[in-house]
PDB file of C-alpha atoms and ligand atoms in Angstrom:
ATOM      1  CA  MET A  29       0.117  -0.207   0.462  1.00 54.00           C
ATOM      2  CA  ALA A  30       2.480   2.789   1.161  1.00 55.00           C
ATOM      3  CA  GLY A  31       4.641   1.565  -2.039  1.00 57.00           C
ATOM      4  CA  LEU A  32       1.451   2.072  -3.925  1.00 57.00           C
ATOM      5  CA  ALA A  33       0.089   5.888  -1.824  1.00 58.00           C
ATOM      6  CA  LEU A  34       4.494   6.844  -2.823  1.00 55.00           C
ATOM      7  CA  THR A  35       4.214   5.146  -6.475  1.00 55.00           C
ATOM      8  CA  ALA A  36       1.213   7.489  -7.097  1.00 50.00           C
ATOM      9  CA  SER A  37       3.091  10.345  -5.298  1.00 50.00           C
ATOM     10  CA  VAL A  38       5.017  10.431  -7.344  1.00 50.00           C
ATOM     11  CA  LEU A  39       3.583  10.511 -10.871  1.00 50.00           C
ATOM     12  CA  LEU A  40       1.146  13.110  -9.783  1.00 52.00           C
ATOM     13  CA  MET A  41       4.592  15.241  -9.336  1.00 53.00           C
ATOM     14  CA  GLY A  42       6.162  13.779 -12.134  1.00 52.00           C
ATOM     15  CA  CYS A  43       9.373  13.691 -10.565  1.00 59.00           C
ATOM     16  CA  THR A  44      11.958  11.616  -8.116  1.00 66.00           C
ATOM     17  CA  PRO A  45      10.873  12.125  -4.661  1.00 82.00           C
ATOM     18  CA  LEU A  46      13.342  14.517  -2.354  1.00 89.00           C
ATOM     19  CA  PRO A  47      15.503  13.001   0.237  1.00 90.00           C
ATOM     20  CA  PRO A  48      13.735  13.450   2.963  1.00 91.00           C
ATOM     21  CA  SER A  49      14.553  16.803   5.388  1.00 95.00           C
ATOM     22  CA  LYS A  50      16.414  16.621   8.598  1.00 96.00           C
ATOM     23  CA  PRO A  51      13.524  17.094  12.152  1.00 96.00           C
ATOM     24  CA  ALA A  52      13.718  19.322  14.081  1.00 96.00           C
ATOM     25  CA  SER A  53      14.336  17.817  16.806  1.00 97.00           C
ATOM     26  CA  GLU A  54      17.571  16.608  15.920  1.00 98.00           C
ATOM     27  CA  PHE A  55      19.393  19.536  15.184  1.00 98.00           C
ATOM     28  CA  THR A  56      22.705  20.582  16.138  1.00 98.00           C
ATOM     29  CA  PRO A  57      23.017  23.938  17.678  1.00 98.00           C
ATOM     30  CA  GLN A  58      24.743  25.796  15.243  1.00 98.00           C
ATOM     31  CA  GLU A  59      21.022  23.981  12.803  1.00 98.00           C
ATOM     32  CA  ALA A  60      19.108  25.124  15.155  1.00 98.00           C
ATOM     33  CA  ARG A  61      20.524  29.099  15.230  1.00 98.00           C
ATOM     34  CA  GLY A  62      20.961  28.945  11.641  1.00 98.00           C
ATOM     35  CA  ALA A  63      16.958  27.959  11.958  1.00 98.00           C
ATOM     36  CA  ALA A  64      16.284  30.882  13.952  1.00 98.00           C
ATOM     37  CA  VAL A  65      18.435  33.306  10.872  1.00 98.00           C
ATOM     38  CA  PHE A  66      16.898  31.767   7.930  1.00 98.00           C
ATOM     39  CA  GLN A  67      13.484  32.847   9.644  1.00 98.00           C
ATOM     40  CA  SER A  68      14.556  36.209  10.296  1.00 98.00           C
ATOM     41  CA  HIS A  69      16.320  37.145   7.079  1.00 98.00           C
ATOM     42  CA  CYS A  70      15.184  33.773   4.620  1.00 98.00           C
ATOM     43  CA  ALA A  71      10.959  32.845   5.055  1.00 98.00           C
ATOM     44  CA  ARG A  72       9.512  35.908   3.438  1.00 97.00           C
ATOM     45  CA  CYS A  73      10.479  34.899   0.159  1.00 98.00           C
ATOM     46  CA  HIS A  74      11.223  31.051   0.219  1.00 98.00           C
ATOM     47  CA  TYR A  75       9.435  27.865   1.801  1.00 97.00           C
ATOM     48  CA  PRO A  76      12.132  25.837   3.935  1.00 96.00           C
ATOM     49  CA  THR A  77       9.777  22.509   2.994  1.00 94.00           C
ATOM     50  CA  THR A  78       8.867  21.645  -0.332  1.00 94.00           C
ATOM     51  CA  THR A  79      10.156  23.274  -3.360  1.00 92.00           C
ATOM     52  CA  HIS A  80       7.221  25.286  -4.117  1.00 94.00           C
ATOM     53  CA  GLY A  81       7.521  29.327  -4.785  1.00 95.00           C
ATOM     54  CA  LEU A  82       6.785  32.145  -2.052  1.00 96.00           C
ATOM     55  CA  HIS A  83       8.649  35.362  -3.277  1.00 96.00           C
ATOM     56  CA  GLY A  84      11.630  33.046  -4.659  1.00 96.00           C
ATOM     57  CA  PRO A  85      11.682  29.265  -5.142  1.00 97.00           C
ATOM     58  CA  GLY A  86      10.482  26.669  -2.248  1.00 97.00           C
ATOM     59  CA  LEU A  87      14.416  25.410  -0.655  1.00 97.00           C
ATOM     60  CA  GLN A  88      13.142  21.211   0.134  1.00 96.00           C
ATOM     61  CA  ALA A  89      16.261  19.305  -0.254  1.00 96.00           C
ATOM     62  CA  LEU A  90      18.382  21.930  -1.533  1.00 97.00           C
ATOM     63  CA  THR A  91      21.938  21.224  -1.302  1.00 97.00           C
ATOM     64  CA  LYS A  92      21.746  17.870  -1.854  1.00 96.00           C
ATOM     65  CA  LEU A  93      19.655  18.113  -5.613  1.00 94.00           C
ATOM     66  CA  LYS A  94      22.307  18.653  -9.057  1.00 94.00           C
ATOM     67  CA  ALA A  95      21.652  21.934  -9.235  1.00 95.00           C
ATOM     68  CA  MET A  96      19.404  24.891  -7.717  1.00 96.00           C
ATOM     69  CA  PRO A  97      16.768  26.302 -10.333  1.00 94.00           C
ATOM     70  CA  SER A  98      18.877  28.870 -11.865  1.00 95.00           C
ATOM     71  CA  GLY A  99      20.897  25.392 -12.946  1.00 95.00           C
ATOM     72  CA  ALA A 100      23.809  26.271 -10.067  1.00 96.00           C
ATOM     73  CA  PRO A 101      25.360  23.586  -8.227  1.00 97.00           C
ATOM     74  CA  PRO A 102      24.162  24.253  -4.470  1.00 97.00           C
ATOM     75  CA  THR A 103      28.218  24.467  -3.476  1.00 98.00           C
ATOM     76  CA  ASP A 104      27.790  26.105  -0.312  1.00 98.00           C
ATOM     77  CA  ALA A 105      30.470  28.918  -2.514  1.00 98.00           C
ATOM     78  CA  ARG A 106      27.382  29.321  -4.704  1.00 98.00           C
ATOM     79  CA  ILE A 107      25.018  29.520  -2.566  1.00 98.00           C
ATOM     80  CA  THR A 108      26.922  32.206  -0.177  1.00 98.00           C
ATOM     81  CA  GLN A 109      27.022  34.334  -3.026  1.00 98.00           C
ATOM     82  CA  THR A 110      23.726  34.352  -4.087  1.00 98.00           C
ATOM     83  CA  ILE A 111      22.697  35.532  -0.275  1.00 98.00           C
ATOM     84  CA  LEU A 112      25.416  38.454   0.623  1.00 98.00           C
ATOM     85  CA  TYR A 113      25.576  38.788  -3.541  1.00 97.00           C
ATOM     86  CA  GLY A 114      21.959  38.264  -4.630  1.00 97.00           C
ATOM     87  CA  HIS A 115      20.569  36.228  -7.637  1.00 95.00           C
ATOM     88  CA  GLY A 116      18.863  38.104 -10.639  1.00 94.00           C
ATOM     89  CA  MET A 117      15.347  38.872  -8.372  1.00 95.00           C
ATOM     90  CA  MET A 118      17.189  38.518  -5.326  1.00 97.00           C
ATOM     91  CA  GLN A 119      18.308  41.157  -3.343  1.00 97.00           C
ATOM     92  CA  PRO A 120      21.604  40.524  -1.272  1.00 98.00           C
ATOM     93  CA  VAL A 121      21.180  39.557   2.322  1.00 98.00           C
ATOM     94  CA  ALA A 122      23.192  41.127   4.956  1.00 96.00           C
ATOM     95  CA  VAL A 123      24.454  38.558   7.046  1.00 97.00           C
ATOM     96  CA  SER A 124      26.991  38.638   9.238  1.00 98.00           C
ATOM     97  CA  ASP A 125      29.537  35.542   9.128  1.00 98.00           C
ATOM     98  CA  ALA A 126      28.363  33.456  11.503  1.00 98.00           C
ATOM     99  CA  GLU A 127      25.365  33.737  10.518  1.00 98.00           C
ATOM    100  CA  LEU A 128      26.531  32.485   7.510  1.00 98.00           C
ATOM    101  CA  ARG A 129      28.198  29.902   8.883  1.00 98.00           C
ATOM    102  CA  ASP A 130      24.970  29.004  10.826  1.00 98.00           C
ATOM    103  CA  LEU A 131      22.631  29.210   7.245  1.00 98.00           C
ATOM    104  CA  LEU A 132      24.566  27.308   6.084  1.00 98.00           C
ATOM    105  CA  ALA A 133      24.806  23.773   8.169  1.00 98.00           C
ATOM    106  CA  TYR A 134      20.830  24.163   7.915  1.00 98.00           C
ATOM    107  CA  LEU A 135      20.970  24.599   4.850  1.00 98.00           C
ATOM    108  CA  HIS A 136      22.455  21.170   4.720  1.00 98.00           C
ATOM    109  CA  THR A 137      19.268  20.035   6.700  1.00 98.00           C
ATOM    110  CA  LEU A 138      16.447  20.244   3.946  1.00 97.00           C
TER     111      LEU A 138
HETATM  112  C1  HEC D 213      12.469  39.582  -1.286  1.00 65.11           C
HETATM  113  C2  HEC D 213      12.505  38.138  -1.391  1.00 65.11           C
HETATM  114  C3  HEC D 213      14.696  37.383  -0.540  1.00 65.11           C
HETATM  115  C4  HEC D 213      14.825  37.040   0.252  1.00 65.11           C
HETATM  116  C5  HEC D 213      14.967  37.585   1.524  1.00 65.11           C
HETATM  117  C6  HEC D 213      15.557  35.971  -0.022  1.00 65.11           C
HETATM  118  N1  HEC D 213      15.526  35.098  -1.500  1.00 65.11           N
HETATM  119 FE1  HEC D 213      16.712  33.889  -1.752  1.00 65.11          FE
HETATM  120  N2  HEC D 213      15.942  34.589  -3.615  1.00 65.11           N
HETATM  121  C7  HEC D 213      14.666  34.955  -3.811  1.00 65.11           C
HETATM  122  C8  HEC D 213      14.142  35.108  -5.411  1.00 65.11           C
HETATM  123  C9  HEC D 213      13.136  36.082  -5.703  1.00 65.11           C
HETATM  124  C10 HEC D 213      14.979  34.160  -6.229  1.00 65.11           C
HETATM  125  C11 HEC D 213      14.585  34.103  -7.569  1.00 65.11           C
HETATM  126  C12 HEC D 213      16.560  34.424  -8.094  1.00 65.11           C
HETATM  127  C13 HEC D 213      16.706  34.536 -10.308  1.00 65.11           C
HETATM  128  O1  HEC D 213      16.234  33.926 -10.364  1.00 65.11           O
HETATM  129  O2  HEC D 213      15.576  35.543 -10.119  1.00 65.11           O
HETATM  130  C14 HEC D 213      15.749  33.949  -5.216  1.00 65.11           C
HETATM  131  C15 HEC D 213      16.690  32.943  -5.644  1.00 65.11           C
HETATM  132  C16 HEC D 213      17.149  32.213  -4.327  1.00 65.11           C
HETATM  133  C17 HEC D 213      18.820  30.856  -4.639  1.00 65.11           C
HETATM  134  C18 HEC D 213      17.860  30.180  -6.048  1.00 65.11           C
HETATM  135  C19 HEC D 213      19.810  30.252  -6.743  1.00 65.11           C
HETATM  136  C20 HEC D 213      19.306  29.588  -7.779  1.00 65.11           C
HETATM  137  O3  HEC D 213      20.572  30.043  -8.247  1.00 65.11           O
HETATM  138  O4  HEC D 213      19.333  29.206  -8.318  1.00 65.11           O
HETATM  139  C21 HEC D 213      18.931  30.554  -3.828  1.00 65.11           C
HETATM  140  C22 HEC D 213      19.555  29.159  -2.325  1.00 65.11           C
HETATM  141  C23 HEC D 213      18.612  31.441  -2.449  1.00 65.11           C
HETATM  142  N3  HEC D 213      17.607  32.287  -2.736  1.00 65.11           N
HETATM  143  C24 HEC D 213      18.486  31.428  -0.735  1.00 65.11           C
HETATM  144  C25 HEC D 213      18.793  32.455   0.366  1.00 65.11           C
HETATM  145  C26 HEC D 213      18.404  32.329   1.233  1.00 65.11           C
HETATM  146  C27 HEC D 213      19.331  31.310   1.989  1.00 65.11           C
HETATM  147  C28 HEC D 213      17.892  33.207   2.090  1.00 65.11           C
HETATM  148  C29 HEC D 213      18.525  34.041   2.934  1.00 65.11           C
HETATM  149  C30 HEC D 213      19.778  34.341   3.388  1.00 65.11           C
HETATM  150  C31 HEC D 213      17.381  34.178   1.054  1.00 65.11           C
HETATM  151  N4  HEC D 213      17.195  33.133  -0.057  1.00 65.11           N
HETATM  152  C32 HEC D 213      16.574  35.607   1.399  1.00 65.11           C
HETATM  153  C33 HEC D 213      13.497  36.267  -2.849  1.00 65.11           C
HETATM  154  C34 HEC D 213      14.510  35.805  -1.826  1.00 65.11           C
END
């Protein structure tokens, strides 16, 4: 039954299922701090738990995908560049070095 439901949802979505996100209850202290940074700096434009768009694309499984919506690989360097310098329609976001490290740790849990 579970297999059938999974197959059905894959067919509905038209793509392979995303790897699961790490539950918040298992976050390291750094990941938890990163989640707070995400809430204050990113959440108004990005959903972390789906790939559906808000103002920007949903970021579920961001670092586990082959490519980000732009086609660029989801490396820490490219993500850092997107955050600090902006990308296309996204304005740069001002975060400290410590916030950025925490945020990257959190993005890897998605
Ligand atoms: C004011 C809205 C807004 C905020 C705040 C924002 N973003 Fe974005 N973001 C966007 C938009 C719009 C895009 C799509 C840009 C495009 O492709 O033109 C985007 C794209 C992205 C992408 C995909 C880049 C790619 O190469 O496809 C990533 C990753 C991302 N944002 C991460 C973040 C993170 C992390 C934060 C918080 C530090 C953040 N964004 C804050 C609007 C926002």
